[in-house]
Amino acid sequence: MALTITEKIVRNASGRSDCRPGEIVTCRVDLALLLDSGGPRRIWPRLKELGVGVWDPERIVLCTDHFVPAVDTASAAILKLTREFAAEFGINKFFDMQGIGHLMLAEQGFLQPGMFACGGDSHSTHGGAFGCYISGFGAIEMTGVTVTGEIWVPVPETVRINWEGEFQHGVVAKDIMLKLCRELGMNNGGVVMEYGGSTVRAMDMQERAVLCNMAAELGAETGIVEPDEVTLQALRDAGQQPAADAIEWCSDPDAVYKTRLDFSSAELEPQVAAPHAPSNSGPVGDYRGTKINQAYVGSCVGAKLSDLHMVAEVLRGRKVKPGTRLMVAPASARVMTAAAADGTLAVITQAGGIMLPTGCGACAALGAGILAEDEVCVSTTNRNFKGRMGANSASVYLASPYSVAAASVAGELVDPREMLGSPP
Amino acid sequence: MSGKAWVFGDAVNTDVMAPGLYFKSSMEEMAAHCMEALDPAFAKRVKPGDLVVAGESFGVGSAREQAALAFKHHQIAAILAPSFGRIFYRNALNFGVPVLRFPAYAEVQAGDELSVDPIAGSVINHTQNKHYLVDPIPDYLMGMVNAGGLMPWLKQRLAAGEIV
């Protein structure tokens, strides 16, 4: 029987010879990602209540990212408890203040094609770029995974989304996702978004991760990209050997999809999502001239090295507009180091950008850079719900790193293509 | 037993249920700000046994379990919506908060007296004198739901030696 990559992974993890979309099955978990936010502080008291330990410390990756660095005694206490949990249970894959967990999995090469993994954060879908099934769950369910190494999932249907052709300069994966949020809505429960086509094949892993990360905004079970040589090379670059069967985890040519969608990348314009939902999006021209107080470059989806390169490309030889503040929180320590070494940080700071510590930061109103009443921010992050980045009356516009950098220079939303020598 | 309906629109997200600004606070403090950005009266006036009725994709957004816990804290009897955010739906079931898919949500007015039987899949609107049948919770999950949620279920399975 012809299957999609996701059906193959779920079938394998469930140990069943057959499973059909809509059924609920219990899967063995190859890897569990725990974060400081919904990790030890919520799981440890439950383990004590149950009188048990963790099922397999080698299959758990623990990262501090939401509350780093501590800004008050409450966040300091959460981080302390997280470190104590790692020591108590012998979690060797513990990354303390090294970056956002979703990036840690990618940088360390922990995700192999065909794996079934879980994360205690909705944007765990990020890792689907490696051709594995990884989705986000609440801390109560991650407690169950930590104890049993198992979780139930509905066998999802798959939506195949093909993007063909080349982007215009200044258009990137983030623009794809803001457009898809508008076109598909945020209520796609029970389906997996499988991305393909020549545009996706040409993307590096950082851009593929954007497509999978924001499958969370589509309300999907997760997002996935079939593995290819780019995937295998990323694993080798991370110091890991790709599994022998890695490249075989692909959808069959006659696999059954719920729907197939085809898009042309050459026609895509830079997109902006207006307050207060990622689905409230349109071409950047629709929002041109919207004045901003803050431009924010941060989060798992929008502060990878490739994102910082986009920001620097716009800022080179330009200045952040007086009265506007640009803040940049690199998504990992490795990104910070690489951006320092290749001159990217110098370009950003000479333009007037302020560097913030690595971590989830202001994206979920937890770290530096949160907004006051009635302020307006344009952000490379993935959510702009009311109150998401601070005060309830603040407005957040979502856009690509190119568009956010361009807005910081103009003090208002503009088409980044105008600053990239590729006017529309 | 019946309760009052609190009615909300489409796409109510987890950030308004459990605002990030109170993420480090106690559950009491977090619950006091539940839905504040949409209706500041909710957390102040909601009573145990009241129900939440909402539009499409209720609980869209993050994995934060405090979103579902906030409603448990307020002892909401059930949440009725035509569709739910994926993780919110799972979290609510795991905490024993009945979440039922309810396509007729638009017929309910704020303040209507409702009663719900989540096991039979029955919703009664006493104010409007209407009776609805809704899909029950999937069979596969009934073991956990009957146990009262994930923690009691894990305790049962540990005691029975089903988890090694």
XYZ file of C-alpha atoms in Angstrom:
588
model
C 0.000 0.000 0.000
C 1.343 3.444 -0.949
C 2.038 5.679 2.046
C 3.183 9.206 2.836
C 6.395 9.669 4.820
C 4.321 10.557 7.886
C 2.183 7.416 7.599
C 5.381 5.349 7.333
C 6.877 6.948 10.451
C 3.701 6.577 12.527
C 3.224 2.992 11.367
C 6.809 2.156 12.303
C 6.637 3.904 15.695
C 3.311 2.258 16.538
C 4.644 -1.198 15.648
C 1.527 -1.943 13.640
C 1.442 -3.501 10.211
C -1.259 -1.119 9.085
C -2.778 2.124 10.286
C -5.197 4.441 8.585
C -5.789 8.183 8.875
C -8.253 8.998 11.661
C -7.283 6.033 13.857
C -5.608 6.746 17.178
C -2.420 4.772 17.843
C 0.204 4.690 20.580
C 3.762 5.354 19.404
C 7.186 4.647 20.879
C 9.108 7.908 21.300
C 12.673 8.025 19.941
C 13.477 11.454 21.409
C 11.786 13.863 23.834
C 12.636 17.570 24.022
C 12.001 19.217 27.398
C 12.355 22.963 27.965
C 12.540 25.099 31.104
C 9.049 26.473 30.388
C 6.952 23.314 30.613
C 9.724 20.865 31.524
C 11.141 19.945 34.928
C 9.222 22.610 36.865
C 5.934 21.023 35.856
C 7.074 17.417 35.313
C 9.249 16.798 38.390
C 6.454 17.283 40.974
C 4.370 14.787 38.989
C 7.205 12.230 38.889
C 7.423 12.578 42.677
C 3.665 12.097 42.989
C 3.926 8.936 40.866
C 7.081 7.752 42.629
C 8.962 7.092 39.362
C 11.949 8.376 37.400
C 12.487 8.980 33.692
C 12.122 6.166 31.182
C 15.413 6.759 29.344
C 17.706 9.719 30.144
C 19.611 9.211 26.869
C 16.449 9.876 24.867
C 15.728 13.169 26.639
C 17.139 16.512 25.482
C 16.734 19.314 28.029
C 17.285 23.001 27.222
C 16.861 26.269 29.081
C 15.553 28.916 26.694
C 12.297 30.554 27.811
C 13.543 32.063 31.090
C 17.189 32.799 30.208
C 18.984 34.715 31.423
C 17.123 35.056 34.723
C 15.591 38.497 35.103
C 14.056 38.049 38.568
C 14.087 35.550 41.420
C 11.153 33.627 39.928
C 12.939 32.902 36.639
C 16.194 32.216 38.528
C 14.392 29.605 40.641
C 12.929 27.907 37.537
C 16.396 27.687 35.971
C 17.921 26.351 39.182
C 15.295 23.627 39.366
C 15.895 22.739 35.711
C 19.636 22.284 36.363
C 18.913 20.159 39.432
C 16.594 17.938 37.356
C 19.361 17.354 34.786
C 21.765 16.323 37.560
C 19.219 14.180 39.442
C 18.192 12.118 36.416
C 21.507 12.079 34.564
C 20.320 13.997 31.504
C 23.559 14.253 29.527
C 21.964 16.086 26.602
C 21.406 19.197 28.745
C 21.955 22.559 27.016
C 21.925 25.378 29.532
C 21.571 28.858 27.970
C 23.001 27.530 24.693
C 20.016 28.493 22.608
C 16.401 27.766 21.833
C 15.666 24.039 22.130
C 14.409 23.641 18.583
C 17.744 24.937 17.292
C 19.675 22.711 19.673
C 18.121 19.605 18.109
C 19.121 20.847 14.655
C 22.629 22.024 15.564
C 23.445 18.810 17.395
C 22.053 16.605 14.623
C 19.791 14.761 17.052
C 16.927 14.339 14.566
C 17.259 11.633 11.925
C 14.826 10.997 9.058
C 12.161 8.499 10.105
C 12.358 9.276 13.834
C 9.268 9.802 15.995
C 9.885 12.615 18.485
C 7.952 14.853 20.906
C 8.642 18.287 22.307
C 7.139 20.204 25.209
C 6.536 23.319 23.115
C 4.216 23.976 20.199
C 7.031 24.964 17.837
C 8.690 21.559 18.187
C 7.325 21.075 14.658
C 10.504 22.994 13.628
C 12.412 19.703 13.523
C 10.207 18.233 10.778
C 12.723 19.786 8.377
C 14.850 16.679 9.073
C 12.230 14.303 7.672
C 11.096 13.093 11.080
C 7.765 13.264 12.883
C 8.100 15.752 15.735
C 5.253 17.669 17.262
C 4.491 19.747 20.351
C 2.632 18.621 23.469
C 1.728 20.098 26.856
C 3.736 19.424 29.991
C 1.135 16.984 31.311
C 1.635 14.790 28.230
C 5.397 15.219 28.328
C 5.116 13.868 31.871
C 3.514 10.762 30.391
C 6.275 10.496 27.759
C 8.951 10.961 30.419
C 7.493 8.056 32.409
C 6.424 5.645 29.660
C 8.310 6.621 26.475
C 4.970 6.464 24.675
C 2.302 8.852 23.402
C -0.978 8.536 21.498
C -1.518 10.356 18.220
C -4.218 10.313 15.584
C -2.830 8.904 12.330
C -2.926 12.138 10.336
C -3.952 12.817 6.797
C -1.310 14.644 4.768
C -1.638 17.849 2.770
C 1.069 18.110 0.103
C 2.180 21.693 -0.515
C 4.435 22.266 -3.512
C 6.281 25.505 -4.164
C 7.916 25.686 -7.571
C 10.426 28.120 -9.035
C 12.704 30.811 -7.639
C 11.859 33.574 -5.185
C 12.372 37.209 -6.038
C 15.278 38.616 -4.026
C 13.890 39.629 -0.629
C 11.247 36.884 -0.489
C 11.851 33.918 1.824
C 10.253 30.949 3.602
C 8.630 33.235 6.211
C 6.632 34.902 3.430
C 5.395 31.480 2.305
C 4.122 30.745 5.793
C 2.386 34.094 6.315
C 0.611 33.588 2.989
C -0.340 29.997 3.888
C -1.721 31.156 7.261
C -4.071 33.448 5.336
C -5.001 30.936 2.629
C -5.319 27.790 4.749
C -6.326 29.379 8.060
C -5.132 28.285 11.491
C -7.568 25.438 12.025
C -6.021 22.479 10.180
C -6.333 19.873 12.921
C -5.595 16.238 12.112
C -3.377 16.919 9.110
C 0.361 17.076 8.479
C 1.775 19.656 6.082
C 4.314 18.005 3.762
C 6.325 20.609 1.861
C 8.010 19.971 -1.454
C 8.706 21.321 -4.923
C 11.820 22.862 -6.425
C 11.717 25.932 -4.137
C 11.802 23.772 -1.016
C 14.504 21.487 -2.465
C 16.660 24.590 -3.036
C 16.248 25.767 0.586
C 18.850 25.141 3.279
C 17.767 23.463 6.530
C 17.212 26.791 8.293
C 14.634 27.882 5.737
C 12.966 24.449 5.637
C 12.655 24.693 9.404
C 10.590 27.885 9.015
C 8.023 25.943 6.959
C 7.781 23.241 9.624
C 7.960 25.600 12.612
C 4.934 27.574 11.463
C 2.906 24.459 10.709
C 1.987 25.147 14.345
C 0.324 28.393 13.247
C -1.657 26.421 10.651
C -2.990 24.316 13.530
C -1.561 21.192 11.883
C -0.308 18.083 13.678
C 3.120 19.006 12.348
C 5.104 19.872 9.210
C 7.614 17.688 7.382
C 10.072 17.815 4.474
C 11.291 14.590 2.862
C 15.042 14.090 3.355
C 17.562 14.654 0.571
C 21.291 15.315 0.292
C 20.829 18.722 2.005
C 19.383 16.907 5.031
C 22.177 14.341 5.154
C 24.854 17.003 4.801
C 23.328 18.975 7.687
C 23.629 15.863 9.864
C 27.256 15.352 8.835
C 27.979 19.046 9.512
C 26.550 18.525 12.993
C 28.986 15.671 13.528
C 26.416 12.883 13.183
C 26.368 10.004 10.758
C 23.078 9.787 8.821
C 21.309 6.484 9.467
C 21.788 3.904 6.712
C 18.133 4.086 5.688
C 17.826 7.888 6.096
C 17.233 8.717 2.460
C 14.578 6.030 2.109
C 12.090 7.878 4.341
C 10.039 9.416 1.537
C 6.436 9.434 0.417
C 5.535 6.842 -2.188
C 4.818 8.332 -5.638
C 1.193 7.158 -5.470
C 0.651 8.025 -1.791
C -2.813 9.332 -0.986
C -2.989 12.981 0.067
C -5.945 14.818 1.546
C -5.210 17.617 -0.905
C -2.353 18.798 -3.102
C -1.630 22.487 -3.376
C 0.675 24.096 -5.929
C 2.152 27.580 -5.677
C 4.514 29.668 -7.773
C 7.384 31.202 -5.822
C 8.261 33.794 -8.468
C 4.912 35.516 -7.918
C 5.164 35.633 -4.123
C 5.588 39.093 -2.599
C 6.898 39.866 0.880
C 4.063 39.252 3.353
C 3.038 40.906 6.617
C 0.613 39.573 9.243
C -1.258 42.403 10.958
C -2.526 42.254 14.565
C -3.720 39.991 16.119
C -3.273 36.719 14.214
C -0.730 35.202 11.803
C -3.650 34.520 9.442
C -4.458 38.248 9.212
C -1.838 38.674 6.503
C -1.361 40.299 3.131
C 1.321 41.623 0.777
C 3.598 44.159 2.493
C 2.251 46.890 0.203
C -1.107 46.690 1.989
C 0.557 47.856 5.208
C 3.066 50.295 3.756
C 3.586 53.375 5.940
C 2.488 51.778 9.212
C 4.669 53.521 11.830
C 6.570 51.310 14.260
C 8.214 51.807 17.654
C 10.189 48.574 17.683
C 11.647 46.073 15.249
C 12.396 42.697 16.834
C 14.549 39.917 15.418
C 14.265 36.861 17.604
C 12.781 33.421 18.319
C 13.247 29.906 16.959
C 11.678 30.829 13.632
C 13.329 34.203 13.059
C 16.818 34.526 14.577
C 18.838 31.732 12.992
C 22.132 32.585 11.288
C 20.428 32.888 7.889
C 17.926 35.334 9.415
C 20.719 37.506 10.834
C 22.381 37.462 7.416
C 19.171 38.820 5.861
C 19.018 41.572 8.479
C 22.651 42.545 7.871
C 22.169 42.553 4.101
C 19.530 45.274 4.507
C 21.384 47.211 7.215
C 24.782 47.340 5.499
C 25.544 51.043 4.976
C 22.230 52.089 6.562
C 21.085 53.276 9.997
C 18.131 52.377 12.159
C 15.758 55.354 12.036
C 16.066 57.609 15.118
C 13.062 57.052 17.361
C 12.812 53.427 16.247
C 14.575 50.643 18.144
C 15.923 47.461 16.574
C 16.601 44.538 18.912
C 18.234 41.294 17.868
C 18.244 38.146 20.044
C 20.179 35.389 18.199
C 18.474 32.026 18.556
C 21.547 30.176 19.833
C 25.009 30.735 21.234
C 26.424 29.126 18.088
C 24.493 31.604 15.934
C 25.903 34.456 18.041
C 29.455 33.139 17.649
C 29.123 32.624 13.901
C 27.534 36.049 13.392
C 30.374 37.642 15.357
C 32.993 35.793 13.328
C 31.582 36.647 9.898
C 31.000 40.345 10.607
C 27.204 40.187 10.793
C 27.055 41.503 14.369
C 29.296 44.425 13.443
C 26.929 45.445 10.630
C 23.876 45.193 12.878
C 25.384 47.100 15.813
C 26.996 49.785 13.631
C 23.565 50.411 12.135
C 22.238 50.994 15.658
C 20.791 47.543 16.373
C 20.856 46.384 20.020
C 22.024 42.832 20.682
C 20.047 40.874 23.283
C 20.915 37.563 24.931
C 20.144 34.269 23.249
C 16.775 32.769 24.181
C 13.044 32.969 23.518
C 13.130 36.544 24.810
C 10.285 38.920 24.035
C 8.520 36.547 21.608
C 6.287 35.284 24.443
C 6.704 38.317 26.741
C 9.200 36.454 28.921
C 12.529 38.170 28.234
C 13.998 41.531 27.285
C 12.246 43.682 24.694
C 8.570 43.516 25.703
C 6.103 46.195 24.616
C 4.282 49.000 26.479
C 0.610 49.945 26.036
C -0.265 51.015 22.485
C 3.225 50.393 21.100
C 3.698 48.963 17.615
C 6.293 46.304 16.819
C 7.277 44.472 13.653
C 8.790 41.109 14.456
C 10.427 38.065 12.870
C 8.599 35.822 15.389
C 5.703 33.464 14.709
C 2.742 34.743 16.792
C 1.123 38.144 17.191
C -1.839 37.356 19.426
C -3.109 40.077 21.734
C -0.706 40.510 24.636
C 1.771 38.019 23.161
C 4.779 40.373 23.399
C 3.638 42.482 26.347
C 0.774 44.920 26.912
C -2.676 43.899 25.681
C -3.039 47.111 23.662
C 0.299 46.658 21.864
C 0.246 45.757 18.153
C 2.584 43.192 16.611
C 3.108 42.790 12.866
C 4.865 39.610 11.717
C 7.251 39.661 8.776
C 10.465 38.204 7.371
C 13.906 39.266 8.629
C 14.329 41.284 5.404
C 11.083 43.152 6.028
C 11.763 43.737 9.733
C 15.222 45.143 9.012
C 13.836 47.387 6.264
C 11.133 48.665 8.627
C 13.753 49.514 11.257
C 15.535 51.722 8.708
C 12.363 53.419 7.472
C 10.624 53.654 10.854
C 7.576 52.202 9.153
C 6.579 49.115 7.168
C 8.104 49.160 3.677
C 8.803 46.701 0.879
C 12.301 45.310 1.570
C 12.901 44.764 -2.147
C 13.345 48.539 -2.433
C 16.462 48.307 -0.251
C 17.861 45.197 -1.917
C 18.301 46.569 -5.404
C 15.363 44.543 -6.628
C 12.432 46.982 -6.685
C 9.016 45.365 -7.304
C -26.503 20.482 37.498
C -26.525 23.477 35.186
C -24.308 26.506 34.748
C -24.135 29.802 32.979
C -22.666 30.081 29.481
C -19.728 32.402 28.871
C -19.632 33.013 25.114
C -16.516 33.815 23.086
C -15.766 34.171 19.378
C -13.482 32.374 16.946
C -9.792 31.569 17.388
C -9.443 32.363 21.091
C -5.730 31.699 21.640
C -3.692 30.352 24.538
C -1.953 33.702 25.104
C -5.242 35.246 26.268
C -6.086 32.159 28.362
C -2.696 32.122 30.104
C -0.827 35.374 29.380
C 2.970 35.106 29.144
C 3.303 38.062 31.533
C 2.049 35.803 34.360
C 3.920 32.681 33.258
C 6.118 32.649 36.328
C 3.244 33.333 38.721
C 1.187 30.862 40.723
C -1.763 29.134 39.044
C -4.118 31.348 41.125
C -2.511 34.507 39.758
C -2.441 33.133 36.209
C -6.109 32.104 36.393
C -7.054 35.578 37.660
C -5.899 36.942 34.287
C -7.504 34.232 32.151
C -9.301 35.796 29.129
C -8.520 39.284 30.457
C -7.643 40.669 27.017
C -11.093 39.656 25.689
C -13.341 40.017 28.745
C -11.875 41.338 32.010
C -15.077 40.300 33.831
C -14.636 36.597 33.083
C -12.045 35.674 35.706
C -13.736 37.878 38.316
C -17.310 36.620 37.897
C -17.113 33.074 36.561
C -18.536 30.502 38.982
C -17.822 26.796 39.456
C -20.071 24.833 37.109
C -20.268 27.586 34.485
C -19.522 26.630 30.885
C -17.485 28.142 28.088
C -19.012 28.220 24.602
C -16.811 29.460 21.773
C -16.238 29.529 18.025
C -13.736 27.765 15.779
C -10.261 26.663 16.913
C -10.658 27.430 20.608
C -7.216 27.222 22.226
C -5.145 27.816 19.097
C -1.517 28.569 19.882
C 1.046 27.319 22.315
C 1.615 24.128 24.292
C 1.261 25.896 27.653
C -0.868 23.640 29.804
C -1.798 26.593 32.033
C -4.341 27.549 29.344
C -6.366 24.402 30.077
C -5.498 24.493 33.784
C -6.917 28.015 34.101
C -10.365 26.669 33.188
C -9.915 23.723 35.531
C -8.955 26.205 38.258
C -12.244 28.074 37.675
C -14.045 24.686 37.767
C -15.570 25.120 34.334
C -18.004 22.221 33.797
C -17.286 21.880 30.067
C -15.946 23.729 27.050
C -18.066 23.591 23.888
C -16.663 24.681 20.526
C -16.882 23.457 16.933
C -13.097 22.902 16.824
C -10.152 23.175 19.178
C -6.447 23.979 19.064
C -4.659 20.652 18.851
C -2.544 20.817 22.013
C -5.221 22.634 24.039
C -7.697 19.841 23.292
C -5.201 17.202 24.395
C -4.220 19.126 27.536
C -7.843 19.627 28.568
C -8.618 15.898 28.221
C -5.483 15.054 30.180
C -6.699 17.269 33.040
C -10.220 15.911 32.956
C -11.779 19.130 31.600
C -14.555 17.980 29.230
C -14.040 19.446 25.757
C -16.800 18.653 23.298
C -17.095 19.491 19.606
C -20.280 21.556 19.382
C -21.193 22.841 15.897
C -24.309 24.727 17.134
C -22.256 27.136 19.268
C -23.718 30.206 17.557
C -27.197 29.441 18.941
C -26.029 29.913 22.533
C -26.398 33.374 24.071
C -24.201 34.672 26.881
C -25.812 33.817 30.202
C -27.932 30.900 28.926
C -28.306 28.091 31.455
C -26.698 24.920 30.065
C -26.109 21.435 31.319
C -23.770 18.913 29.715
C -23.309 15.165 30.016
C -19.873 14.568 28.459
C -20.149 10.773 28.604
C -23.570 10.551 26.976
C -22.674 13.379 24.572
C -25.671 15.519 25.534
C -26.003 19.313 25.777
C -29.188 20.960 27.069
C -29.865 24.698 26.776
C -32.489 25.244 29.503
C -32.954 28.929 28.671
C -33.848 28.188 25.033
C -35.327 24.758 25.737
C -33.077 23.006 23.196
C -31.376 19.607 23.355
C -28.284 18.698 21.313
C -26.381 15.452 20.770
C -22.624 15.807 20.350
C -19.806 13.390 19.483
C -18.532 11.560 22.542
C -14.830 11.432 23.358
C -12.990 8.829 21.168
C -13.189 5.248 22.512
C -9.415 4.876 22.441
C -9.093 7.604 25.093
C -11.952 6.525 27.328
C -9.643 4.486 29.583
C -7.763 7.630 30.505
C -10.864 9.826 30.637
C -12.723 7.331 32.850
C -9.696 7.242 35.171
C -10.046 11.033 35.568
C -7.146 12.148 33.387
C -3.551 11.241 32.643
C -2.141 11.283 36.183
C -4.744 8.924 37.712
C -4.424 6.736 34.602
C -0.617 6.560 34.983
C -1.106 5.627 38.661
C -3.474 2.811 37.672
C -1.087 1.503 35.017
C 1.926 1.687 37.356
C -0.012 -0.169 40.055
C -1.008 -2.830 37.517
C 2.606 -3.263 36.407
C 1.807 -2.115 32.856
C 4.676 0.384 32.856
C 8.172 -0.955 33.514
